[in-house]
XYZ file of C-alpha atoms in Angstrom:
769
model
C 35.917 41.727 36.496
C 34.503 38.259 35.979
C 31.613 39.183 38.239
C 30.821 42.264 36.159
C 30.656 40.193 32.974
C 28.185 37.650 34.319
C 24.632 37.917 32.964
C 22.202 38.687 35.758
C 19.224 39.676 33.641
C 18.055 39.437 30.028
C 15.283 41.259 28.301
C 14.830 42.739 24.878
C 12.507 45.620 25.425
C 9.850 46.697 22.906
C 11.587 50.012 22.296
C 14.672 48.168 21.043
C 12.962 45.670 18.731
C 10.042 47.738 17.520
C 7.535 45.055 18.578
C 6.869 43.184 21.827
C 7.322 39.655 20.433
C 10.935 39.252 21.578
C 10.343 40.491 25.069
C 11.416 37.443 27.101
C 10.283 37.384 30.673
C 9.780 35.088 33.625
C 11.273 31.610 33.705
C 12.513 31.818 30.100
C 14.683 34.807 31.031
C 16.302 32.807 33.824
C 16.921 29.857 31.489
C 18.671 32.035 28.895
C 20.647 33.778 31.611
C 21.999 30.464 32.907
C 22.710 29.240 29.368
C 24.749 32.302 28.426
C 26.829 31.853 31.588
C 27.547 28.194 30.732
C 31.066 27.966 29.282
C 30.557 24.328 28.182
C 27.579 24.980 25.950
C 26.671 27.475 23.266
C 23.356 29.158 22.669
C 21.687 29.342 19.288
C 18.580 30.748 17.635
C 16.466 29.137 14.909
C 14.300 31.531 12.891
C 11.146 30.550 10.978
C 8.942 32.690 8.784
C 5.993 31.936 6.498
C 6.270 34.684 3.859
C 2.759 34.105 2.462
C 0.987 34.020 5.808
C -0.474 37.509 5.332
C -2.240 36.334 2.162
C -3.850 33.447 4.014
C -4.942 35.860 6.725
C -6.642 38.154 4.214
C -8.485 35.228 2.620
C -9.321 32.947 5.536
C -9.243 35.209 8.563
C -6.980 35.579 11.551
C -7.458 32.215 13.222
C -6.323 29.994 10.350
C -3.200 32.056 9.764
C -2.059 31.935 13.376
C -2.852 28.245 13.701
C -0.900 27.515 10.550
C 2.151 29.311 11.864
C 1.962 27.430 15.164
C 1.561 24.150 13.249
C 4.744 24.857 11.295
C 6.567 25.699 14.519
C 5.475 22.399 16.067
C 6.700 20.453 13.050
C 9.945 22.408 13.150
C 10.433 21.527 16.826
C 10.053 17.812 16.078
C 12.273 18.060 13.004
C 14.926 19.938 14.965
C 15.025 17.196 17.603
C 15.325 14.631 14.809
C 18.190 16.452 13.066
C 20.176 17.474 16.144
C 19.797 14.984 18.973
C 22.739 16.491 20.863
C 21.009 19.897 21.021
C 18.484 20.972 23.630
C 15.416 22.974 22.662
C 14.881 25.565 25.392
C 11.705 27.313 24.259
C 9.783 28.752 21.325
C 8.783 32.389 21.078
C 6.458 34.248 18.687
C 8.575 37.099 17.318
C 5.781 38.561 15.180
C 2.625 37.563 13.308
C 4.442 35.367 10.778
C 7.708 34.665 12.666
C 8.725 32.161 15.321
C 12.099 31.718 16.993
C 13.558 28.759 18.856
C 16.264 29.224 21.460
C 18.435 26.128 21.819
C 21.529 24.974 23.682
C 24.281 23.185 21.747
C 27.754 21.756 22.502
C 30.352 24.508 22.430
C 33.004 22.135 21.101
C 32.817 21.307 17.392
C 29.968 23.684 16.621
C 28.599 22.925 13.176
C 28.763 25.629 10.581
C 25.362 27.291 10.188
C 25.242 26.096 6.562
C 25.133 22.534 7.816
C 22.200 23.468 10.026
C 20.482 24.947 7.001
C 21.171 22.031 4.643
C 20.066 19.329 7.050
C 17.213 21.078 8.749
C 15.519 22.462 5.660
C 15.484 19.010 4.057
C 14.009 17.279 7.098
C 11.445 20.012 7.805
C 10.285 20.178 4.176
C 9.818 16.410 4.085
C 7.827 16.414 7.331
C 5.553 19.272 6.255
C 4.864 17.484 2.969
C 3.948 14.245 4.752
C 1.622 15.564 7.458
C -0.310 18.240 5.591
C -2.731 18.152 2.659
C -1.124 19.324 -0.574
C -2.879 22.728 -0.800
C -1.902 23.522 2.793
C 1.667 22.343 2.267
C 1.978 24.622 -0.759
C 0.937 27.573 1.410
C 3.542 26.716 4.024
C 6.668 27.748 2.175
C 8.993 28.375 5.104
C 12.098 30.558 5.356
C 14.651 29.157 7.807
C 17.663 30.832 9.373
C 20.191 30.084 12.129
C 22.495 32.111 14.316
C 24.713 31.550 17.343
C 24.750 33.980 20.274
C 27.847 36.082 20.602
C 30.331 34.908 23.265
C 31.840 38.370 23.716
C 31.100 39.325 27.375
C 31.264 43.136 26.937
C 28.284 43.031 24.572
C 25.056 43.704 26.415
C 23.009 40.495 26.787
C 19.796 41.946 25.343
C 21.711 43.064 22.283
C 23.161 39.543 21.881
C 19.623 38.227 21.520
C 18.653 40.960 19.069
C 21.822 40.410 17.053
C 21.215 36.634 16.897
C 17.652 37.263 15.736
C 18.773 39.685 13.001
C 21.584 37.404 11.819
C 19.227 34.422 11.588
C 16.659 36.493 9.698
C 19.307 37.783 7.299
C 20.623 34.256 6.849
C 17.138 33.014 5.880
C 17.018 35.597 3.080
C 20.575 35.343 1.797
C 21.395 33.659 -1.510
C 23.690 30.702 -0.920
C 26.819 30.728 -3.032
C 29.378 27.981 -3.025
C 32.314 30.224 -2.194
C 30.490 31.586 0.884
C 29.728 28.316 2.662
C 32.258 25.735 3.831
C 29.794 22.901 3.208
C 30.062 23.569 -0.517
C 33.779 22.990 -0.255
C 33.068 19.723 1.537
C 30.681 18.748 -1.256
C 33.331 19.555 -3.863
C 35.826 17.388 -1.975
C 33.340 14.499 -1.945
C 32.876 14.790 -5.710
C 36.605 15.008 -6.321
C 37.291 11.949 -4.130
C 34.164 10.213 -5.472
C 33.323 9.437 -1.833
C 29.868 8.180 -2.721
C 28.551 4.644 -2.296
C 25.812 2.853 -4.257
C 23.054 0.871 -2.568
C 20.381 -1.254 -4.230
C 16.732 -1.872 -3.410
C 14.975 -4.902 -4.949
C 11.916 -4.548 -7.178
C 9.455 -7.399 -6.693
C 7.151 -8.858 -9.340
C 3.557 -9.199 -8.175
C 3.095 -12.068 -10.623
C 5.390 -14.546 -8.834
C 6.938 -12.674 -5.877
C 10.455 -12.812 -7.332
C 13.042 -10.052 -7.738
C 12.908 -8.639 -11.263
C 15.433 -5.858 -10.764
C 16.993 -3.277 -8.478
C 16.933 0.490 -8.259
C 20.340 2.009 -7.613
C 20.576 4.784 -5.008
C 23.572 6.736 -3.755
C 24.748 7.595 -0.246
C 27.321 10.147 0.868
C 29.933 9.569 3.598
C 28.303 7.831 6.565
C 27.514 10.181 9.435
C 28.222 13.258 7.335
C 25.607 15.998 6.809
C 25.887 15.171 3.111
C 25.039 11.490 3.572
C 21.455 11.727 2.322
C 20.746 12.128 -1.427
C 18.337 15.033 -0.981
C 21.069 17.118 0.680
C 23.947 16.495 -1.717
C 21.607 16.796 -4.718
C 20.651 20.256 -3.476
C 24.281 21.270 -3.292
C 24.957 19.760 -6.712
C 22.245 21.993 -8.189
C 23.691 25.066 -6.464
C 27.209 24.180 -7.601
C 26.072 23.384 -11.160
C 27.517 19.890 -10.714
C 24.498 17.742 -11.599
C 26.192 16.078 -14.580
C 29.314 15.265 -12.598
C 27.278 13.884 -9.676
C 25.142 11.851 -12.086
C 28.249 10.421 -13.764
C 29.812 9.331 -10.469
C 26.570 7.778 -9.191
C 26.012 5.947 -12.461
C 29.597 4.651 -12.659
C 29.555 3.454 -9.049
C 26.210 1.714 -9.489
C 27.256 -0.089 -12.670
C 30.566 -1.130 -11.137
C 28.871 -2.672 -8.064
C 25.796 -4.064 -9.806
C 27.283 -7.521 -10.280
C 25.738 -10.246 -12.399
C 22.264 -9.731 -13.864
C 20.151 -12.470 -15.416
C 18.780 -11.775 -18.870
C 15.356 -10.743 -17.528
C 16.593 -8.689 -14.549
C 16.863 -4.895 -14.696
C 19.050 -2.252 -13.115
C 17.248 1.087 -12.729
C 19.613 4.077 -12.919
C 18.270 7.457 -11.791
C 19.271 9.889 -14.527
C 18.985 13.661 -14.778
C 18.103 15.009 -18.257
C 21.016 17.449 -17.971
C 23.403 14.483 -18.110
C 22.176 13.511 -21.561
C 23.682 16.718 -22.911
C 27.074 15.877 -21.409
C 29.623 14.380 -23.789
C 30.795 11.929 -21.103
C 27.388 10.255 -21.260
C 27.099 9.698 -24.987
C 25.454 6.470 -26.074
C 28.741 5.233 -27.558
C 30.672 5.797 -24.329
C 27.846 4.239 -22.327
C 27.859 1.175 -24.592
C 31.627 0.797 -24.106
C 31.233 1.076 -20.334
C 28.585 -1.630 -20.278
C 30.726 -3.858 -22.493
C 33.716 -3.481 -20.155
C 31.551 -4.442 -17.178
C 29.988 -7.342 -19.106
C 26.528 -5.850 -18.770
C 23.886 -6.067 -21.461
C 22.110 -2.800 -22.425
C 18.838 -4.785 -22.253
C 19.403 -5.017 -18.476
C 19.565 -1.239 -18.062
C 16.624 1.065 -17.358
C 17.261 4.821 -17.384
C 14.900 6.405 -14.864
C 13.731 10.029 -15.132
C 11.639 11.979 -12.665
C 8.126 13.006 -13.711
C 9.000 16.511 -12.504
C 11.054 17.088 -15.675
C 9.950 20.326 -17.299
C 7.228 19.714 -19.879
C 8.996 22.077 -22.287
C 11.893 19.611 -22.372
C 9.743 16.545 -23.154
C 10.213 16.631 -26.923
C 13.933 17.266 -26.507
C 14.166 14.472 -23.966
C 12.519 12.081 -26.406
C 15.209 12.868 -28.987
C 18.033 12.604 -26.449
C 17.027 9.177 -25.145
C 16.537 7.612 -28.570
C 20.217 6.604 -28.959
C 20.006 4.722 -25.648
C 16.816 3.015 -26.774
C 18.634 2.002 -29.941
C 21.267 0.352 -27.733
C 18.528 -1.741 -26.078
C 18.069 0.247 -22.869
C 14.584 0.896 -21.525
C 13.057 4.027 -19.976
C 11.242 4.515 -16.672
C 9.330 7.543 -15.386
C 9.579 7.917 -11.621
C 7.417 9.667 -9.022
C 4.194 9.473 -11.033
C 1.388 11.354 -9.318
C 3.702 13.717 -7.433
C 1.991 16.754 -8.927
C 4.515 17.451 -11.669
C 3.358 18.104 -15.214
C 4.055 14.518 -16.277
C 1.290 13.834 -18.848
C 3.196 15.460 -21.688
C 6.339 13.652 -20.592
C 4.584 10.271 -20.686
C 3.145 10.895 -24.133
C 6.485 12.032 -25.522
C 8.708 9.402 -23.910
C 6.373 6.344 -23.905
C 8.289 4.574 -21.115
C 8.508 0.844 -20.480
C 8.076 1.382 -16.716
C 5.966 3.766 -14.643
C 6.574 4.252 -10.930
C 3.827 5.376 -8.561
C 4.671 8.182 -6.180
C 4.997 7.140 -2.518
C 2.141 9.449 -1.538
C -0.192 7.524 -3.875
C 0.751 4.272 -2.131
C 0.458 5.508 1.458
C -2.939 4.438 2.791
C -4.142 3.210 -0.615
C -6.043 0.356 1.049
C -8.533 2.784 2.630
C -8.594 5.846 0.379
C -11.045 5.555 -2.557
C -9.465 8.508 -4.367
C -6.013 6.932 -4.252
C -7.370 3.575 -5.366
C -9.096 5.259 -8.299
C -5.858 7.027 -9.217
C -3.883 3.780 -9.067
C -6.481 1.916 -11.136
C -6.506 4.721 -13.720
C -2.716 4.752 -14.006
C -2.740 0.960 -14.224
C -5.097 1.088 -17.210
C -2.915 3.741 -18.803
C 0.225 1.662 -18.206
C -1.363 -1.418 -19.754
C -2.572 0.593 -22.737
C 1.012 1.606 -23.560
C 2.341 -1.841 -22.577
C 4.268 -0.446 -19.607
C 4.912 -2.067 -16.219
C 3.445 -0.159 -13.245
C 5.679 -0.252 -10.135
C 4.529 1.003 -6.720
C 7.160 2.796 -4.620
C 7.512 3.012 -0.860
C 5.421 0.001 0.180
C 5.727 -0.265 3.951
C 2.745 -2.293 5.211
C 1.058 -5.612 4.526
C -2.240 -3.792 3.883
C -0.679 -1.628 1.160
C 0.903 -4.711 -0.417
C -2.368 -6.655 -0.355
C -4.362 -3.766 -1.834
C -1.908 -3.175 -4.682
C -1.816 -6.874 -5.573
C -5.621 -7.004 -5.546
C -5.805 -4.007 -7.875
C -3.461 -5.677 -10.355
C -0.351 -3.479 -9.950
C 2.515 -5.266 -11.668
C 5.416 -4.791 -9.251
C 6.626 -2.867 -6.216
C 9.488 -1.895 -3.968
C 9.741 -0.608 -0.430
C 10.963 -1.318 3.081
C 8.219 -3.916 3.498
C 10.248 -6.156 1.168
C 13.829 -5.012 1.656
C 15.984 -2.014 2.480
C 18.998 -0.591 0.681
C 22.000 -2.907 0.465
C 25.388 -3.294 -1.148
C 25.940 -5.864 -2.520
C 22.424 -6.131 -3.860
C 20.065 -8.697 -2.362
C 17.688 -11.013 -4.157
C 14.471 -11.566 -2.235
C 11.347 -13.620 -2.867
C 8.048 -12.899 -1.151
C 4.807 -14.812 -0.736
C 2.044 -13.137 -2.681
C -1.265 -12.557 -0.917
C -4.331 -14.109 -2.500
C -6.014 -11.404 -4.530
C -9.236 -10.257 -2.855
C -11.769 -7.785 -4.219
C -15.425 -7.000 -3.777
C -15.983 -8.303 -7.303
C -14.868 -11.751 -6.162
C -17.172 -11.581 -3.169
C -20.071 -10.679 -5.401
C -19.444 -13.054 -8.286
C -18.270 -16.174 -6.500
C -19.859 -15.840 -3.086
C -17.758 -16.069 0.046
C -18.078 -19.059 2.304
C -16.910 -17.809 5.689
C -19.120 -18.057 8.751
C -16.485 -16.909 11.265
C -17.558 -13.899 13.365
C -16.101 -10.544 12.352
C -15.204 -9.884 15.980
C -12.343 -12.363 15.574
C -10.481 -9.989 13.262
C -11.442 -6.651 14.897
C -8.666 -4.509 16.363
C -8.818 -1.703 18.881
C -8.509 1.411 16.778
C -8.156 5.131 17.281
C -11.142 6.637 19.143
C -12.131 10.206 20.008
C -14.826 11.894 22.045
C -17.286 14.374 20.518
C -15.587 17.133 22.541
C -12.264 16.703 20.777
C -11.337 19.371 18.230
C -10.337 18.771 14.634
C -6.921 20.253 15.399
C -6.355 17.745 18.205
C -7.542 14.893 16.013
C -5.219 15.895 13.175
C -2.286 15.773 15.586
C -3.302 12.315 16.794
C -3.567 11.011 13.241
C 0.014 12.121 12.629
C 1.254 10.461 15.813
C -0.684 7.227 15.186
C 0.505 6.557 11.632
C -0.360 4.252 9.973
C -3.920 4.768 11.258
C -6.526 5.831 8.757
C -9.753 6.108 10.750
C -11.087 7.214 14.104
C -14.333 6.151 15.762
C -16.211 8.900 17.606
C -17.415 7.405 20.890
C -19.962 8.765 23.359
C -20.887 6.760 26.459
C -19.024 3.744 24.993
C -21.228 3.779 21.875
C -19.977 4.760 18.394
C -21.803 7.794 17.010
C -19.648 8.506 13.973
C -16.402 7.949 12.098
C -13.736 10.057 10.404
C -11.406 8.657 7.749
C -8.033 10.390 7.459
C -8.520 11.143 3.764
C -11.811 12.911 4.544
C -10.113 14.908 7.282
C -7.375 16.041 4.884
C -9.948 16.862 2.224
C -11.861 19.110 4.655
C -8.713 20.931 5.760
C -7.423 21.298 2.199
C -10.522 23.303 1.298
C -9.803 26.992 0.747
C -11.451 27.907 4.042
C -10.988 24.490 5.654
C -8.667 25.428 8.489
C -10.647 28.476 9.590
C -13.947 26.618 9.267
C -13.074 23.399 11.083
C -9.752 23.489 12.939
C -11.101 24.468 16.356
C -14.546 22.932 15.884
C -15.751 19.633 17.298
C -14.919 16.499 15.341
C -18.671 15.953 15.023
C -18.702 18.719 12.393
C -16.807 16.581 9.895
C -17.611 13.013 10.994
C -19.743 10.534 9.077
C -22.732 10.152 11.421
C -23.831 6.867 9.831
C -20.797 4.590 9.412
C -21.187 0.868 8.914
C -21.724 -0.704 12.345
C -21.803 -4.461 12.820
C -22.077 -6.721 15.835
C -19.016 -8.825 16.612
C -21.049 -12.018 16.197
C -21.968 -11.250 12.578
C -20.198 -13.434 10.009
C -17.311 -12.059 7.965
C -19.174 -13.043 4.808
C -22.279 -11.033 5.757
C -20.206 -8.008 6.738
C -18.427 -8.129 3.363
C -21.785 -7.993 1.600
C -22.876 -5.023 3.741
C -19.600 -3.204 3.026
C -19.996 -3.853 -0.687
C -23.510 -2.355 -0.646
C -22.320 1.060 0.614
C -22.083 4.147 -1.616
C -18.942 4.138 -3.760
C -17.391 7.050 -1.851
C -17.604 5.042 1.401
C -16.902 1.543 0.134
C -13.345 1.443 1.537
C -14.128 3.123 4.870
C -13.318 1.078 7.950
C -16.065 -0.953 9.625
C -16.865 -0.362 13.291
C -17.475 -3.531 15.325
C -19.702 -3.464 18.419
C -20.663 -5.797 21.237
C -24.132 -5.131 22.610
C -24.006 -1.780 20.803
C -20.757 -0.743 22.587
C -17.554 -0.090 20.662
C -15.418 -3.236 20.374
C -12.963 -2.415 17.600
C -12.445 -1.618 13.952
C -11.890 -3.694 10.823
C -10.443 -2.220 7.656
C -11.990 -3.308 4.381
C -8.621 -4.547 3.192
C -8.255 -6.765 6.262
C -11.784 -8.040 5.726
C -11.031 -8.959 2.125
C -7.676 -10.466 3.062
C -9.379 -12.675 5.634
C -12.001 -13.774 3.136
C -9.311 -14.507 0.568
C -7.474 -16.592 3.146
C -10.710 -18.480 3.873
C -11.120 -19.149 0.164
C -7.529 -20.337 0.003
C -8.125 -22.749 2.861
C -11.225 -24.033 1.090
C -9.178 -24.436 -2.070
C -6.701 -26.560 -0.126
C -9.619 -28.846 0.710
C -10.554 -29.161 -2.965
C -10.056 -32.498 -4.640
C -6.447 -32.478 -5.910
C -7.361 -34.421 -9.063
C -10.431 -32.534 -10.308
C -9.975 -29.206 -8.504
C -13.661 -29.275 -7.523
C -14.649 -28.230 -3.978
C -14.264 -31.038 -1.454
C -16.211 -32.177 1.586
C -15.521 -29.087 3.721
C -16.881 -26.765 1.040
C -19.848 -29.093 0.449
C -20.755 -29.070 4.143
C -20.508 -25.283 4.310
C -22.627 -24.913 1.195
C -25.373 -27.099 2.673
C -25.152 -25.201 5.996
C -25.467 -21.914 4.127
C -28.621 -23.045 2.306
C -30.149 -24.297 5.546
C -29.319 -20.964 7.198
C -30.741 -18.960 4.274
C -33.744 -21.352 3.960
C -32.970 -21.679 0.264
C -35.170 -24.369 -1.358
C -32.879 -26.544 -3.470
C -32.273 -29.898 -5.130
C -29.361 -32.184 -4.340
C -28.013 -34.114 -7.329
C -25.844 -37.131 -6.510
C -23.636 -38.560 -9.268
C -21.957 -41.956 -8.925
C -19.920 -44.069 -11.377
C -20.981 -47.668 -12.110
C -18.424 -50.404 -12.899
C -15.596 -47.952 -12.126
C -13.631 -50.309 -9.843
C -13.530 -52.993 -12.549
C -12.304 -50.412 -15.076
C -9.668 -49.163 -12.633
C -8.421 -52.675 -11.808
C -8.323 -53.686 -15.466
C -6.662 -50.657 -17.073
C -4.769 -49.143 -14.147
C -5.019 -46.058 -11.916
C -3.876 -43.612 -14.596
C -6.760 -44.650 -16.863
C -9.061 -44.565 -13.840
C -8.062 -40.954 -13.105
C -8.923 -40.029 -16.679
C -12.496 -41.303 -16.145
C -12.776 -39.217 -12.953
C -11.610 -36.148 -14.916
C -14.130 -36.928 -17.656
C -16.903 -36.924 -15.049
C -15.744 -33.573 -13.656
C -15.745 -32.130 -17.195
C -19.284 -33.447 -17.709
C -20.449 -31.664 -14.528
C -18.803 -28.398 -15.512
C -20.229 -28.521 -19.038
C -23.779 -29.237 -17.829
C -23.495 -26.567 -15.120
C -22.630 -23.931 -17.733
C -25.804 -24.818 -19.623
C -28.350 -25.117 -16.839
C -27.012 -23.632 -13.609
C -27.427 -20.098 -12.330
C -24.971 -18.186 -10.096
C -26.388 -19.757 -6.923
C -25.620 -23.364 -7.941
C -22.771 -25.548 -6.739
C -20.829 -28.628 -7.903
C -18.421 -30.619 -5.739
C -16.359 -33.807 -5.566
C -17.229 -35.909 -2.522
C -14.304 -38.233 -3.187
C -13.399 -41.255 -5.309
C -16.116 -41.707 -7.937
C -18.818 -39.757 -6.041
C -19.853 -36.249 -7.121
C -22.554 -33.860 -5.970
C -24.380 -30.772 -7.209
C -26.821 -28.391 -5.507
C -29.162 -26.277 -7.603
C -32.726 -25.047 -8.069
C -35.598 -27.533 -8.418
C -36.177 -26.638 -12.076
C -32.585 -27.101 -13.251
C -31.803 -30.385 -11.452
C -33.236 -32.866 -13.956
C -31.989 -31.112 -17.136
C -28.561 -30.881 -15.483
C -28.518 -34.615 -14.614
C -29.494 -35.661 -18.125
C -26.917 -33.306 -19.674
C -24.186 -34.851 -17.503
C -25.168 -38.329 -18.698
C -25.274 -37.280 -22.364
C -21.805 -35.714 -22.166
C -20.317 -38.716 -20.346
C -22.043 -41.390 -22.476
C -20.804 -39.839 -25.719
C -17.144 -39.671 -24.653
C -16.498 -42.616 -22.331
C -16.006 -45.224 -25.126
C -12.875 -43.326 -26.193
C -11.174 -44.479 -22.976
C -11.412 -48.204 -23.881
C -9.269 -50.274 -26.230
C -10.830 -50.650 -29.663
C -11.906 -54.284 -29.155
C -13.687 -53.576 -25.868
C -15.212 -50.414 -27.288
C -16.741 -52.362 -30.206
C -17.973 -55.116 -27.885
C -19.475 -52.555 -25.527
C -18.220 -54.542 -22.556
C -15.127 -55.962 -20.883
C -14.426 -59.406 -19.389
C -12.927 -58.848 -15.955
C -12.845 -59.906 -12.298
C -15.463 -58.160 -10.129
C -15.594 -57.298 -6.457
C -16.621 -60.895 -5.665
C -13.552 -62.351 -7.364
C -15.556 -63.896 -10.183
C -14.671 -63.146 -13.813
C -17.632 -62.050 -15.921
C -18.695 -59.482 -18.523
C -19.166 -55.867 -17.396
C -20.762 -53.014 -19.271
C -18.828 -49.816 -19.996
C -18.590 -47.336 -17.106
C -21.880 -45.474 -16.701
C -23.423 -42.830 -14.439
C -26.159 -43.123 -11.837
C -27.754 -39.745 -11.076
C -30.143 -39.390 -8.132
C -32.107 -36.208 -7.342
C -33.852 -35.241 -4.111
C -35.591 -31.939 -3.360
C -35.634 -30.111 -0.051
C -37.150 -26.920 1.319
C -37.744 -25.361 4.714
C -41.420 -25.249 5.546
C -40.518 -27.366 8.534
C -37.158 -28.349 10.052
C -35.185 -31.425 9.099
C -31.761 -32.754 10.052
C -28.690 -33.404 7.928
C -29.067 -37.077 8.842
C -32.512 -37.102 7.217
C -31.072 -35.440 4.107
C -28.229 -37.978 3.923
C -30.591 -40.905 4.442
C -32.905 -39.848 1.630
C -29.956 -39.165 -0.689
C -28.547 -42.652 -0.026
C -31.868 -44.309 -0.867
C -32.236 -42.387 -4.137
C -28.648 -43.187 -5.056
C -29.250 -46.908 -4.368
C -32.344 -46.902 -6.552
C -30.495 -45.122 -9.398
C -27.677 -47.688 -9.276
C -30.169 -50.523 -9.502
C -31.044 -49.362 -13.020
C -28.991 -50.838 -15.875
C -26.595 -48.453 -17.627
C -26.802 -44.662 -17.361
C -29.782 -43.529 -15.310
C -31.236 -40.328 -13.871
C -33.948 -40.782 -11.240
C -35.758 -38.275 -9.043
C -37.349 -38.840 -5.691
C -41.041 -38.291 -6.439
C -41.993 -37.893 -2.808
C -42.720 -34.443 -1.429
C -39.571 -32.348 -0.892
C -37.819 -32.970 2.391
C -38.879 -30.235 4.825
C -42.145 -29.462 3.042
C -45.517 -29.220 4.817
C -46.973 -31.969 2.593
C -46.876 -35.488 3.941
């Protein structure tokens, strides 16, 4: 009897199904046969359908439709493995043009109810499809999902078990879920009744000082339960018409566990507009709750999703006014998610705006996203709102957002979700933009090869479909270099790839074509030996649509690596920071390291210039007589004189620095050197008497001990300014430059009082003798 019930063969024939798609043959038939005979494991079927696939076929042609269906199936396979790691995927099968089925093996003990499969799997699959596909494509891929378990009744013919499982899964995908039909709804109701939900808090970091300015409160279900994640239990709350009750529990739990908040810190509470209509959430009751918990309404921010229906915006404005009157503030979340949020923003006028995670992902390399962020930033500042970036996960994203001026952010890069809440403080990156590189001039001669990294590469034979898959697997990677015979021949940025595929006919036009069809054939190529500063200037000179594309680095024309623009700017900013550390701590003017690099740069660029040396006379006597504090004030006066004169006579290519002590230096054009020197003297001469006691000021001198130990009269502190010119008709050494500067300085100091002298010999390095 047992022998008769064993499955020796399995095949659903075309006559039974009406189409050949479920005809399972070969090795797959043997696998299913063995699985159905296994008493320790069950066999299940996952059903997928894209209802709108026929429309895509009629518009774009057969290839794009079939590829799209296979793409969904691949994402479903990965999502299934993620959701159910104790299940074994046996194989996929095309059941029809727009249907795919997955046969899987699962533990026979403790089989999950199919509703749990549906709740978990749909959430994970939807999230994955949204992340890896351009928005227009993702909108096309609305997927119907169904599950079924194979019958364990031996008398039923095996081929009919497969057909029955297929039909049950298909019916399940089309059924309307009602809470009394599915046990998981009962579990959700039990969680609500027991209030078995836990709050967690994620810090929000100010990009002004790196400190925690608040926390967003999130909610988690029972750990390890299918209803642990918010997206799942929120879905069931909507189906069970329990949004208000869920909102109330989450809000109460968050407030109860929030703990102490400083006067300037905020607690962001996610709030559904439906809750505002509930009597349990009246402003009076809310005020009493806050009072009992010793929380100030000024610490509370009610956060609403931008996906709120536009028709409700005016009503929402009226409903939130009582909470505003209490002192609470309003935040709009998920900005840029595609919802109709403009009307909501105008009606609500929030104090906080939160960027959608998709706007943050890859913002350092995507010009369109940067433009969107900059536009929203201007809008936020115009309504005096704080712009907060969500979902920051990488240093590059953080650096880019700080450089653009975004006010604050949150994400796993800073901290996860904790209870009790954590206060964190982060080091802010130095802001770096192309505007800084252009206006101030970078001083960084290090080779760009030092910061290049081996990036994603592809051959010209690779298809767009294959490349898209590699981009997904290599996240966060935003560019690929196309290499032929070790030499780069093109580049594809991920945002350009998505833009091509999001086109109405994008998939059918490009998916199976060579990557050369969509690559940029003329990316920015630079040799590894080229300086970071020079590469920054080249990157800045590109067309605006390419300005944030990665830079390909070569060695002897062969591919050596890739440098992102954000990394380039970060490195330059770090170089500037290091130079700033070498600045004189008293005056803040560039110090010796910056001066040396500036002279090296002019020698390298063969830039004809004048060197202006400024030295204080009688400074030591002043310092010894009146003390170091008074002496520092004279040094600061000199620095102010240089800055004032530079504003009058210097162009953008001029430089002022503080050599040390009472020695200063400027580098400028030949024409501006003498007017600059005289302006420095005029400024200093007019103000220096103010730093003396009245008696000495009237006398115009002081009686003090000099360097030789003899007491005598000394004039007021004065300036000696010496000017030498240099150019590059013929080579000269830095020693020659220093020697001539010293002689001119000595001659200037030999003159009584303030003096400005210029070396009248031919410029150093000129052809004239």
